[in-house]
Short mmCIF file of C-alpha atoms and ligand atoms in Angstrom, two decimals:
data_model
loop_
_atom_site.label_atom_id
_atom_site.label_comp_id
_atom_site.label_asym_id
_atom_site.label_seq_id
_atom_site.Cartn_x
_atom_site.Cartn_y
_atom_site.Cartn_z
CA UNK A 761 38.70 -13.89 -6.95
CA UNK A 762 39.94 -13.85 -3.00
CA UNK A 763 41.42 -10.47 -3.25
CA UNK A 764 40.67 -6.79 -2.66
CA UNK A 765 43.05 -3.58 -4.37
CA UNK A 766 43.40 -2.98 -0.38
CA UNK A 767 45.20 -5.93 0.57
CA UNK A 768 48.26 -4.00 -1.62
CA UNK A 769 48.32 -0.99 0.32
CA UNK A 770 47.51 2.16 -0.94
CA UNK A 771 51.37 2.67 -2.04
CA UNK A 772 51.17 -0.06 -4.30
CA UNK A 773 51.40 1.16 -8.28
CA UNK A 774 48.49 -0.18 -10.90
CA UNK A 775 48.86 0.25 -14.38
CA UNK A 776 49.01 -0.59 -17.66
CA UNK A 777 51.75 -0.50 -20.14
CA UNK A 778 52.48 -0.17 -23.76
CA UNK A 779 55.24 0.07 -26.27
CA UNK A 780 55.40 2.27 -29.27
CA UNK A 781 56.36 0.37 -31.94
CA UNK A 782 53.34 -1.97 -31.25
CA UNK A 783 50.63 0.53 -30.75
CA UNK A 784 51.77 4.12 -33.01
CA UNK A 785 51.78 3.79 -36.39
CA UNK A 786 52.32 7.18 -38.05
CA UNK A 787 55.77 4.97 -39.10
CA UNK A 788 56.77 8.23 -41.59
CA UNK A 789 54.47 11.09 -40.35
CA UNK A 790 55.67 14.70 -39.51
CA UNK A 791 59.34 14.43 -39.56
CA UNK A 792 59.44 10.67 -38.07
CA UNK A 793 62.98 8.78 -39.15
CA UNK A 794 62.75 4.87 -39.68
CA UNK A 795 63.33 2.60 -36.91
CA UNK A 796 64.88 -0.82 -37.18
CA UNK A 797 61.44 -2.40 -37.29
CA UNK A 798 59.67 -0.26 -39.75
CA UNK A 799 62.89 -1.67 -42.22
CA UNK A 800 63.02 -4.91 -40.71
CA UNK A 801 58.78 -5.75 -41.08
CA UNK A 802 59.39 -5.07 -44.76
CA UNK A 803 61.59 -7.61 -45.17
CA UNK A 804 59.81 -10.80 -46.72
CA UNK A 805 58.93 -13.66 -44.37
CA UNK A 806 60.21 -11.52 -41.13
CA UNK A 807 56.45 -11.27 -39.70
CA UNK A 808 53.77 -13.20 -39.71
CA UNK A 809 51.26 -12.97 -42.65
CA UNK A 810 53.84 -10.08 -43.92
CA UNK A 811 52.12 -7.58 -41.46
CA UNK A 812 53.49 -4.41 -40.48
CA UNK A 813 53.15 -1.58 -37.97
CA UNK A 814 52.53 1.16 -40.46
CA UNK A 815 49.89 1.87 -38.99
CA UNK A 816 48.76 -0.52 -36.00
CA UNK A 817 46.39 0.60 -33.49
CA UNK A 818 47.22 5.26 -35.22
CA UNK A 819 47.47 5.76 -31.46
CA UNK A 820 50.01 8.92 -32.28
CA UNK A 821 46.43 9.93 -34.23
CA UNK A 822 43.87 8.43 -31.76
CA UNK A 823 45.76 8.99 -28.12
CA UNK A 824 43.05 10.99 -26.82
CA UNK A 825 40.27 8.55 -27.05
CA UNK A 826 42.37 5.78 -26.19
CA UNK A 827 43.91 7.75 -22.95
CA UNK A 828 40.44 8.07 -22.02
CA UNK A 829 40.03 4.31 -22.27
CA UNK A 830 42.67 4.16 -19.57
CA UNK A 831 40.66 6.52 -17.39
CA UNK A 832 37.40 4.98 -18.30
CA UNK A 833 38.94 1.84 -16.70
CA UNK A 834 40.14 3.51 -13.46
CA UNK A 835 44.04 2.86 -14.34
CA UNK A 836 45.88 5.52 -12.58
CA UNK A 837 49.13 4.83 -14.31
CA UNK A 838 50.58 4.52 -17.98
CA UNK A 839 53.56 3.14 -19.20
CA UNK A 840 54.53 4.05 -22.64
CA UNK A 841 57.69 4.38 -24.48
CA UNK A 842 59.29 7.41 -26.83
CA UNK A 843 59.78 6.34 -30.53
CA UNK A 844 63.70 7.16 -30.62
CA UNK A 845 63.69 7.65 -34.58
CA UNK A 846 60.38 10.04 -33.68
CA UNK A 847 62.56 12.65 -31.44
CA UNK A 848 65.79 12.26 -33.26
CA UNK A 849 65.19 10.90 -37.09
CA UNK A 850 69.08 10.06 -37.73
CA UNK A 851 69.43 8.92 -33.85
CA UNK A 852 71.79 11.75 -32.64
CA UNK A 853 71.75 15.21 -34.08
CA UNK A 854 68.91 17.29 -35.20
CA UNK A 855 65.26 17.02 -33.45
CA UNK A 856 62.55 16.67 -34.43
CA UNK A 857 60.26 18.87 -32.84
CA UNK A 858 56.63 17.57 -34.42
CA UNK A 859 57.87 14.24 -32.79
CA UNK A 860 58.65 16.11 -29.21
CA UNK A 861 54.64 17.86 -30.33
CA UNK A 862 53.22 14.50 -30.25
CA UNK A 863 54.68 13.35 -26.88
CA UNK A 864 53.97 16.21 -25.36
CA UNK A 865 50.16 16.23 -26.20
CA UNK A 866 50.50 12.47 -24.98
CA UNK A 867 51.97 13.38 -21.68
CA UNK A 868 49.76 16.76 -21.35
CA UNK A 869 46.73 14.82 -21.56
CA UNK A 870 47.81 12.00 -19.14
CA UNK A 871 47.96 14.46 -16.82
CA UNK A 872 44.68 16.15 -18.04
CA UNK A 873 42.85 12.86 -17.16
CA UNK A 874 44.75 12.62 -13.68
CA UNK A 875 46.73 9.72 -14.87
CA UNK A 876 50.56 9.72 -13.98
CA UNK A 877 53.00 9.04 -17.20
CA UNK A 878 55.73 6.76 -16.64
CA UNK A 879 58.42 6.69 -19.94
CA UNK A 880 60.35 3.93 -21.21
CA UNK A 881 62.81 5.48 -22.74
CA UNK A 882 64.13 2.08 -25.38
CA UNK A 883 61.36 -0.32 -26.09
CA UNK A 884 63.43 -2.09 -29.27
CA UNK A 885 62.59 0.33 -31.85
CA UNK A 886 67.00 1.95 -32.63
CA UNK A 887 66.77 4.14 -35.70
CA UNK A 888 67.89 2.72 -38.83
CA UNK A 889 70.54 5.23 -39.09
CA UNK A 890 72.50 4.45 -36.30
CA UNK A 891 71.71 0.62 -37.15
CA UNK A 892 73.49 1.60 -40.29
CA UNK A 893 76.82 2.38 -37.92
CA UNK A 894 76.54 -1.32 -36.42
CA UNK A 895 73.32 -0.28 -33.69
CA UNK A 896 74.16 -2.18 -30.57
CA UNK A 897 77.35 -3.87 -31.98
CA UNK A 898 78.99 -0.54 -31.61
CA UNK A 899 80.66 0.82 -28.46
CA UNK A 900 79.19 4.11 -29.70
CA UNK A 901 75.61 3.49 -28.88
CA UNK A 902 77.03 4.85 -25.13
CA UNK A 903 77.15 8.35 -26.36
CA UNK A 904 74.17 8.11 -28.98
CA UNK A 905 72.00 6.48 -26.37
CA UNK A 906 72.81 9.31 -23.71
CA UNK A 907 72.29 11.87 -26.16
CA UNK A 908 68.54 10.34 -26.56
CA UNK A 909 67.92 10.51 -23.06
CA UNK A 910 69.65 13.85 -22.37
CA UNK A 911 66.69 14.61 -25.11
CA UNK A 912 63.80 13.18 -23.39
CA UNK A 913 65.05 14.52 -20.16
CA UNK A 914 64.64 18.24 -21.27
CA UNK A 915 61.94 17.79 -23.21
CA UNK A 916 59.55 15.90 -20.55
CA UNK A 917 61.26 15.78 -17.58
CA UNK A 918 59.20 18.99 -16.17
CA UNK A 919 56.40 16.40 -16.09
CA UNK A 920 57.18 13.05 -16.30
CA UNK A 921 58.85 11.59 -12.77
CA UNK A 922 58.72 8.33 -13.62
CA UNK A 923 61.18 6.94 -15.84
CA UNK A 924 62.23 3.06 -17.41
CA UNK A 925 65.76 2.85 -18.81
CA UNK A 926 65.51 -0.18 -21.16
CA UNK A 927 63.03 -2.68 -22.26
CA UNK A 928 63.82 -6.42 -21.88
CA UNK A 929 67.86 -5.92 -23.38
CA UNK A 930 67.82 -10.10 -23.12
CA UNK A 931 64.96 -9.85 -25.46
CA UNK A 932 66.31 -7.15 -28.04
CA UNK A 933 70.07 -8.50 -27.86
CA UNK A 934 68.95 -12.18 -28.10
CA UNK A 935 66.58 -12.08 -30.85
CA UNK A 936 68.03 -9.25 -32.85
CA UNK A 937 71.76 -9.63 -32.42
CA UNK A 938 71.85 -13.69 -32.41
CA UNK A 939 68.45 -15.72 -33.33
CA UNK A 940 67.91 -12.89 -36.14
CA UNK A 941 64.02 -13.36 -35.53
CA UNK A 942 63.73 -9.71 -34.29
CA UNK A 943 64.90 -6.30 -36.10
CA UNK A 944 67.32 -5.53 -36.74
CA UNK A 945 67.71 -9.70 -37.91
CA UNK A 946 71.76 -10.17 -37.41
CA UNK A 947 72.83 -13.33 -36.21
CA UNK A 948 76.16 -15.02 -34.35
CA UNK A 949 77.80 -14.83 -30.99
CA UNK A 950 79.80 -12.18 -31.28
CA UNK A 951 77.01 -9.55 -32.52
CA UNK A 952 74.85 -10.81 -29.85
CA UNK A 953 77.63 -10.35 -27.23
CA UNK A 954 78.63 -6.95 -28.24
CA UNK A 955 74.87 -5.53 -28.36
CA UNK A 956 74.75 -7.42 -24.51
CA UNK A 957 78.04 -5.45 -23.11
CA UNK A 958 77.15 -1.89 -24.41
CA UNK A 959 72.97 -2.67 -24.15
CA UNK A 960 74.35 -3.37 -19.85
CA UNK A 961 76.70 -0.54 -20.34
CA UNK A 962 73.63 1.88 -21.48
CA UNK A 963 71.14 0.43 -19.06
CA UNK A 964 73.16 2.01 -15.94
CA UNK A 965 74.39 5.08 -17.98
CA UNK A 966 70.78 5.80 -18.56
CA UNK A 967 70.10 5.57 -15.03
CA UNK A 968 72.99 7.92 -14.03
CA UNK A 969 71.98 10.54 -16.56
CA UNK A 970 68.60 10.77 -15.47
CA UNK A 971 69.78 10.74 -11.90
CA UNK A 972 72.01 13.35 -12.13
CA UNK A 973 68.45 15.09 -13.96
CA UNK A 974 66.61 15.41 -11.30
CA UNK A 975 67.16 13.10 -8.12
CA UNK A 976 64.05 12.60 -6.62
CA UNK A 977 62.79 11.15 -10.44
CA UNK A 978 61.76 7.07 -9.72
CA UNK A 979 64.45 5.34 -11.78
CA UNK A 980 63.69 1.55 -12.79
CA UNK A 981 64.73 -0.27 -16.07
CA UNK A 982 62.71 -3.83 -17.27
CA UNK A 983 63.63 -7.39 -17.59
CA UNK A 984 62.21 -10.67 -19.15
CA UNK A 985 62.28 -12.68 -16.15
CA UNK A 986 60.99 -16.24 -16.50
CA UNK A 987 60.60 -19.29 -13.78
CA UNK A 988 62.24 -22.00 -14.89
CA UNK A 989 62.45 -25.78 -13.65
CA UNK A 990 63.93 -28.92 -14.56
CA UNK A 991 62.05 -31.18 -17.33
CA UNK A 992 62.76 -33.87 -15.40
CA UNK A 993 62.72 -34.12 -11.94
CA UNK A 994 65.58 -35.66 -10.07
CA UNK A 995 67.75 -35.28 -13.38
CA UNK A 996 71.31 -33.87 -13.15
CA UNK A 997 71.80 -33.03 -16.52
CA UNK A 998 68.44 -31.04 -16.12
CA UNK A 999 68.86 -29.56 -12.93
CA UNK A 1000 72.73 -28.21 -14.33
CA UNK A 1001 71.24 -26.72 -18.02
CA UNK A 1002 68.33 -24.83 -15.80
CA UNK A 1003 71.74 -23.33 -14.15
CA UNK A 1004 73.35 -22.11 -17.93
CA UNK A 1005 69.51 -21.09 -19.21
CA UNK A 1006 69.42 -18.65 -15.73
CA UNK A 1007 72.19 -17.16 -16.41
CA UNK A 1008 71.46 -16.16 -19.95
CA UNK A 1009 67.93 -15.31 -19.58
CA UNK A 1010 67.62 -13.94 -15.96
CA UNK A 1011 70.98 -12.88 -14.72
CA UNK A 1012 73.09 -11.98 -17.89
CA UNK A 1013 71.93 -8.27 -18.11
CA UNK A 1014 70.47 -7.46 -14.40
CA UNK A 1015 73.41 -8.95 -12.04
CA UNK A 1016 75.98 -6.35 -14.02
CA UNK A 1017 73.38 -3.94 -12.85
CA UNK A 1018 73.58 -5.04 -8.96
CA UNK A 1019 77.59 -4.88 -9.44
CA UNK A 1020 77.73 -8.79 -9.36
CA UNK A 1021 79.65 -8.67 -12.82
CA UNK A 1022 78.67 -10.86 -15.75
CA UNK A 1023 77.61 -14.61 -14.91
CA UNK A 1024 80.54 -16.07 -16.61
CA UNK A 1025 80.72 -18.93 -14.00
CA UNK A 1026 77.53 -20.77 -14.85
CA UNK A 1027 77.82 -20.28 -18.04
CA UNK A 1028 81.12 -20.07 -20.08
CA UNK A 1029 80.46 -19.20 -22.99
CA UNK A 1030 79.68 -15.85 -21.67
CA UNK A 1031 83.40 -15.67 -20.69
CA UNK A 1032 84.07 -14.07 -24.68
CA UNK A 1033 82.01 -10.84 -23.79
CA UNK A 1034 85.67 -9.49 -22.08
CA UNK A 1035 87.14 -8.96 -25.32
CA UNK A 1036 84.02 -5.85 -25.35
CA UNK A 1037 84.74 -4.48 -21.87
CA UNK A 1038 87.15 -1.64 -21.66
CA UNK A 1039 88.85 -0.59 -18.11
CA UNK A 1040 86.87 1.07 -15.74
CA UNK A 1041 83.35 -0.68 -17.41
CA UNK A 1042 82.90 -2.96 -14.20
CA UNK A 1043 82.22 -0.22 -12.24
CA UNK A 1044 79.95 1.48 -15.09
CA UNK A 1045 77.59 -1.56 -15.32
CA UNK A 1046 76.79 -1.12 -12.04
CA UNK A 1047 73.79 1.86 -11.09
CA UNK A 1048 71.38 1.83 -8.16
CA UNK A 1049 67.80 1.24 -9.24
CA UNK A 1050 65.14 2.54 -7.32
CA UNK A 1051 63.09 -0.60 -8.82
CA UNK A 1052 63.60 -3.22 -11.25
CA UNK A 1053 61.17 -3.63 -13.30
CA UNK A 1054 59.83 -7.39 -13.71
CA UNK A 1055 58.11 -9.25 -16.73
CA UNK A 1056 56.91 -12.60 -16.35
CA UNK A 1057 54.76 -14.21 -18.51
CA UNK A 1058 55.00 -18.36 -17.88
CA UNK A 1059 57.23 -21.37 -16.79
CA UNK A 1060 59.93 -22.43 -18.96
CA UNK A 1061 60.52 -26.22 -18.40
CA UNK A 1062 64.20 -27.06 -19.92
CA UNK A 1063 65.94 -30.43 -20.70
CA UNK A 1064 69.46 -31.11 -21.16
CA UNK A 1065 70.43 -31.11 -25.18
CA UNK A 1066 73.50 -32.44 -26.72
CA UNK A 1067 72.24 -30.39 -29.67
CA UNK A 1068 72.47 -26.59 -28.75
CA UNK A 1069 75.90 -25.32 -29.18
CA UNK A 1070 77.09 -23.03 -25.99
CA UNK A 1071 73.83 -23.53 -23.77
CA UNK A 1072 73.43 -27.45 -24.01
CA UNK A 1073 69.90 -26.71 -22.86
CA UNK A 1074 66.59 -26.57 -24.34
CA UNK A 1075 63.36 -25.18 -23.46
CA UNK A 1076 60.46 -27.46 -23.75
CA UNK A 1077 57.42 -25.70 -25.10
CA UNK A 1078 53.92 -25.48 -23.51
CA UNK A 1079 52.22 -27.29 -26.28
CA UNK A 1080 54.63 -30.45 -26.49
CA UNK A 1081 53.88 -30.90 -23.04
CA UNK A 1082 49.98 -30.94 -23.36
CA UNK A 1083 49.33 -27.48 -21.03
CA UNK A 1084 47.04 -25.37 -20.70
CA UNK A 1085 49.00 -22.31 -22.80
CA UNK A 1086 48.33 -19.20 -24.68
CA UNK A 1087 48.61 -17.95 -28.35
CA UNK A 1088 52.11 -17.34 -27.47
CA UNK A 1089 52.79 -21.27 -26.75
CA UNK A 1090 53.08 -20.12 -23.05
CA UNK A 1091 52.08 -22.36 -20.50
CA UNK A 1092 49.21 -20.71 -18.10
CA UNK A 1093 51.16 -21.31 -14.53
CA UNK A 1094 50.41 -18.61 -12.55
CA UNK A 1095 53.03 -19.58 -9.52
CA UNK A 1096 55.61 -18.20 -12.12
CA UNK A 1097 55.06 -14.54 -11.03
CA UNK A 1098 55.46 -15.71 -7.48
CA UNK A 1099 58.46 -17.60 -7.93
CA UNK A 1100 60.65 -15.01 -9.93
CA UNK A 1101 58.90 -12.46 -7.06
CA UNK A 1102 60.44 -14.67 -4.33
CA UNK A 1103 63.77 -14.93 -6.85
CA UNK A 1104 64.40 -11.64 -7.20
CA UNK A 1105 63.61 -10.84 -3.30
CA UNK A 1106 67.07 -13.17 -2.87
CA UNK A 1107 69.08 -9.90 -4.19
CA UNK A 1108 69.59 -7.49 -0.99
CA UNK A 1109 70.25 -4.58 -3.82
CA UNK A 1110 66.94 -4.63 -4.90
CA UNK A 1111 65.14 -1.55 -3.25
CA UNK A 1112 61.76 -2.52 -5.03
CA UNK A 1113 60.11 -4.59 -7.43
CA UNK A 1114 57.56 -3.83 -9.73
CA UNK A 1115 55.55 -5.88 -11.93
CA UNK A 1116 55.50 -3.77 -15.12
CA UNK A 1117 54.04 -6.36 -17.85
CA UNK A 1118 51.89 -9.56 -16.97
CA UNK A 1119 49.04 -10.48 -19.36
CA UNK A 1120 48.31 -13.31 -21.58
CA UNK A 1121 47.11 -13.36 -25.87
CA UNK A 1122 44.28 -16.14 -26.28
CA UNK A 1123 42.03 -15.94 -29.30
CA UNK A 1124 38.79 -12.83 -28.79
CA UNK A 1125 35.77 -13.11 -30.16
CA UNK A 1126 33.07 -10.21 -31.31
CA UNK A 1127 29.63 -11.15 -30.30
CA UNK A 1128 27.04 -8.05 -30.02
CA UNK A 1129 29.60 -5.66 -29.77
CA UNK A 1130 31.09 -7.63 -26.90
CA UNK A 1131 34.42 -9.29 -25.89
CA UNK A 1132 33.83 -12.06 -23.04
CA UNK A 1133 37.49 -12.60 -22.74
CA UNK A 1134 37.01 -14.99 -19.20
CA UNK A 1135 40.44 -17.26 -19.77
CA UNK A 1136 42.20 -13.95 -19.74
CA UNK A 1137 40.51 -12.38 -17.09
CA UNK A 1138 41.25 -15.62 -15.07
CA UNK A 1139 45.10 -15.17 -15.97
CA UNK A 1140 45.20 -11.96 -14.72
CA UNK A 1141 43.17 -12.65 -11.84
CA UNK A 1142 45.07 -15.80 -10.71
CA UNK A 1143 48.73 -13.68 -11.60
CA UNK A 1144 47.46 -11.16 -9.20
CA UNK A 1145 46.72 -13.19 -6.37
CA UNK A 1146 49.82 -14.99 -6.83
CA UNK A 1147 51.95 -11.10 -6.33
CA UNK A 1148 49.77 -10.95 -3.40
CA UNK A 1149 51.19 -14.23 -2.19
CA UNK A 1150 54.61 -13.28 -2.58
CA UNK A 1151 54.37 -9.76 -0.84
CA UNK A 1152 52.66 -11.01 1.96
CA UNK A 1153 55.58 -13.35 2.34
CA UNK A 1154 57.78 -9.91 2.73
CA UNK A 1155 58.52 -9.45 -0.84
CA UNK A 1156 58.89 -5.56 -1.79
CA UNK A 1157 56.66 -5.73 -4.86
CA UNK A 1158 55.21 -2.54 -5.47
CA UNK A 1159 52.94 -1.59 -8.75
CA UNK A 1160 51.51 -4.26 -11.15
CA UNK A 1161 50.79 -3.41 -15.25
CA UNK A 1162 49.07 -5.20 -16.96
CA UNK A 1163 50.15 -5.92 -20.88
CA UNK A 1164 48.89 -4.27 -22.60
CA UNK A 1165 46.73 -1.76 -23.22
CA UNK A 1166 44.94 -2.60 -26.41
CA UNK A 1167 45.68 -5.27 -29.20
CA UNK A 1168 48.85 -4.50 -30.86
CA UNK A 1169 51.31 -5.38 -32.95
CA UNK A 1170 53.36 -8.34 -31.31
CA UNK A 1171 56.43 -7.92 -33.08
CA UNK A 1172 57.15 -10.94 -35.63
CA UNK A 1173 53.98 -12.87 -34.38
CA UNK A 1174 52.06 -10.09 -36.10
CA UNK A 1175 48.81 -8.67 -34.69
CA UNK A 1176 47.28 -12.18 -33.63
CA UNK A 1177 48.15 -12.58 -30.53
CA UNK A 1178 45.71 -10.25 -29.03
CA UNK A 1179 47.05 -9.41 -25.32
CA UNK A 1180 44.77 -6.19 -24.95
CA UNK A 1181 42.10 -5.26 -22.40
CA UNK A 1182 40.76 -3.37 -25.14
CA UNK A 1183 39.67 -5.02 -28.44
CA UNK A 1184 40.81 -3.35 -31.52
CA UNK A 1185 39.50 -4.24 -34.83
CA UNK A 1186 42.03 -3.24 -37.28
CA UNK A 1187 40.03 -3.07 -40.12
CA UNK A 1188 38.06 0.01 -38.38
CA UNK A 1189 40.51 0.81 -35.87
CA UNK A 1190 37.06 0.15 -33.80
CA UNK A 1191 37.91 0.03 -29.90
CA UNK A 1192 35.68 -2.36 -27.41
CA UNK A 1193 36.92 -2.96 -23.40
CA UNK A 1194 36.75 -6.27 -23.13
CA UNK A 1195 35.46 -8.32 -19.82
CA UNK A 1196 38.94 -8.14 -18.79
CA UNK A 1197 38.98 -4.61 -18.81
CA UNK A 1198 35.92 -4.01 -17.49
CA UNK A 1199 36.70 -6.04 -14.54
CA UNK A 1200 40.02 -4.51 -13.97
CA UNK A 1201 38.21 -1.23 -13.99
CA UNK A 1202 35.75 -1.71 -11.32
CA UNK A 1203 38.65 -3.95 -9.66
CA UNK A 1204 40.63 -0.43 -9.30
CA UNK A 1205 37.04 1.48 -8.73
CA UNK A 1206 36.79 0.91 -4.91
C1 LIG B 1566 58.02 -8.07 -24.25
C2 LIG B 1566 57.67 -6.78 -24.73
C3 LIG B 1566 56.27 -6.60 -25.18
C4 LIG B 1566 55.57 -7.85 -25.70
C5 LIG B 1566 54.87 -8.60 -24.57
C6 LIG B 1566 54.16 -9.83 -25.10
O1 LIG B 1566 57.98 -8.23 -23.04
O2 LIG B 1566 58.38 -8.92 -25.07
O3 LIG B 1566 57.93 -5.81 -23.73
O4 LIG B 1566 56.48 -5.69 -26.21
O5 LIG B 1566 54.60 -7.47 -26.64
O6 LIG B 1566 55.80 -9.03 -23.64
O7 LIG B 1566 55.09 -10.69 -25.71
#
């Protein structure tokens, strides 16, 4: 490792981030309605080996010990997220106020420890209820959405300054509203363009609500960002579907957000999300982050394909291509935090960048009540000194978290791809830092 915490400057943000879906459990405990996912993992043949996040790492039971993990390893920031259905059981309407009870032991105790709590407010998890009314297909997830915020605003916004509209809306739209591999499992164009129009229109409303909170609060909101090159060299048809897979994966959700519109040019098929925009939403999709929020993982490689209907592009998995990759059939390339760093730097609207998930699954092993997890604490050292790179090229990155926290439920894939600095044996609900973490820690010790 060739680096030193200084080199970042001692305004630069390390953390460590979580969702709570993936970590909670307590899926029906004091007052708790059901999200999409608690309905959605009890479907047959949705997640892997038919798990579930019933009860995944009890972190609404265990938060104290595992907080203290964070401060054990010298992290000075977390990033969680608010169970919606937790707060508000039906969505919009009466609260819950064991749910509000929990969070605010969470976020009391953060600050207890002299760690600084920064809130996602939507990390995938829409009550079932207001799935029931159509969830993102409907136009009036606007006004339930605002009402959830409004919520967490008055409930924690004494404390908490730091605040994370959405969670990866290409992710959440794409896979729930289209591919149906995600909750809440619908499928087709025109449910995954609907969720995309009002999940953009919500992502700036959020910001503007919390804005007009308090205006001195840090306002970001997260995308899935990935680097992504031709198959093939030198090959048109390539080079032209890397064009259509950018503007789906990368520019669909956050160039709406810069007040660039939709990016209906380079690819067409995004031209039939107008029949969802009412007058006077242009100027709504727009909202001035104070950082956006980036989450890069890998390289995509993509080919040209006669094959996929609307995208005519395919993305050419880590494995097929004999890389070194991950659980997650990632390929391990760390230049891919630099590029999308040195992508995103290309927008003048961006005030700041942070890293707020990087981190890698590979398979942990036990031995004497040890984890030597080295291939992961090379990814994270090698992602690292790859931000470096790009911000002493004049990039305005700012804060790096690593994902994730502990072992967790990773959505359908189950519980095992591990991604944690902390082992969690979920048999005993047993936690052990792993190398990883323990290098991270005295990394952030000096
Ligand atoms: C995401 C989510 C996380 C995942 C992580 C690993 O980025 O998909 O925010 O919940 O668990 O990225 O896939």
């Amino acid at each position: 490792m060739h680096f030193s915490k200084e080199e970042f400057g001692n305004d630069f943000s390390w953390g460590i981030s979580t969702a709570a879906y993936q970590i909670e459990g307590a899926h029906d405990t004091d007052g708790k309605g059901m999200s999409i996912w608690d309905s959605f993992s009890q479907k047959r043949r949705k997640i892997a080996n038919g798990e579930h996040a019933n009860i995944a790492c009890d972190f609404y039971h265990q938060y104290t010990s595992d907080l203290a993990l964070i401060k054990k390893m010298n992290i000075p920031n977390y990033r969680f997220s608010i169970a919606w259905s937790r707060v508000l059981p039906n969505g919009i309407g009466t609260i819950n106020y064991k749910g509000i009870a929990y969070y605010n032991r969470v976020i009391d105790f953060c600050l207890e420890l002299g760690i600084e709590p920064w809130i996602t407010l939507y990390h995938w998890d829409l009550p079932e209820a207001l799935q029931k009314k159509g969830g993102w297909t409907n136009r009036e997830i606007i006004n339930w959405f605002s009402e959830f915020v409004n919520c967490c605003l008055n409930h924690f916004g004494d404390r908490v300054k730091h605040w994370m509209v959405l969670n990866e809306p290409m992710v959440f739209t794409g896979a729930g509203y289209f591919l149906g591999v995600h909750a809440p499992g619908k499928k087709g164009l025109s449910n995954f363009l609907a969720a995309a129009h009002h999940a953009a229109m919500c992502q700036a409303e959020g910001g503007r609500i919390i804005r007009s909170f308090e205006s001195n609060f840090k306002i970001g909101t997260t995308f899935s960002y990935s680097d992504l090159a031709p198959l093939r060299e030198d090959h048109e048809r390539d080079a032209k579907a890397v064009i259509r897979v950018d503007a789906l994966l990368n520019r669909l959700f956050l160039e709406p957000l810069l007040g660039l519109g939709y990016p209906i040019r380079d690819l067409k098929i995004l031209q039939k999300i107008e029949r969802f925009i009412k007058p006077g939403d242009e100027q709504k999709l727009a909202f001035q982050m104070d950082f956006i929020g980036l989450q890069n993982y890998t390289r995509e490689l993509v080919s040209y394909s006669a094959f996929m209907p609307f995208l005519h592009a395919k993305i050419v998995k880590a494995k097929k291509r004999n890389v070194q990759h991950t659980l997650m059939n990632w390929e391990v390339y760390p230049p891919c935090i630099y590029n999308a760093l040195k992508r995103l730097q290309k927008y003048p609207s961006i005030k700041e960048i942070l890293v707020t998930e990087n981190g890698a699954a590979f398979p942990d092993a036990v031995v004497n009540e040890e984890v030597d997890d080295e291939e992961r604490l090379q990814y994270l050292q090698d992602h690292i000194a790859q931000v470096l790179k790009a911000k002493n090229e004049g990039v305005n990155v700012k804060g790096y978290f690593v994902w994730t926290l502990m072992d967790n439920f990773e959505w359908a894939e189950g519980y095992s791809p591990r991604f944690g600095l902390v082992h969690v044996d979920f048999d005993t609900q047993k936690r052990i830092i792993k190398s990883s973490g323990k290098w991270f820690g005295q990394f952030l010790d000096k």
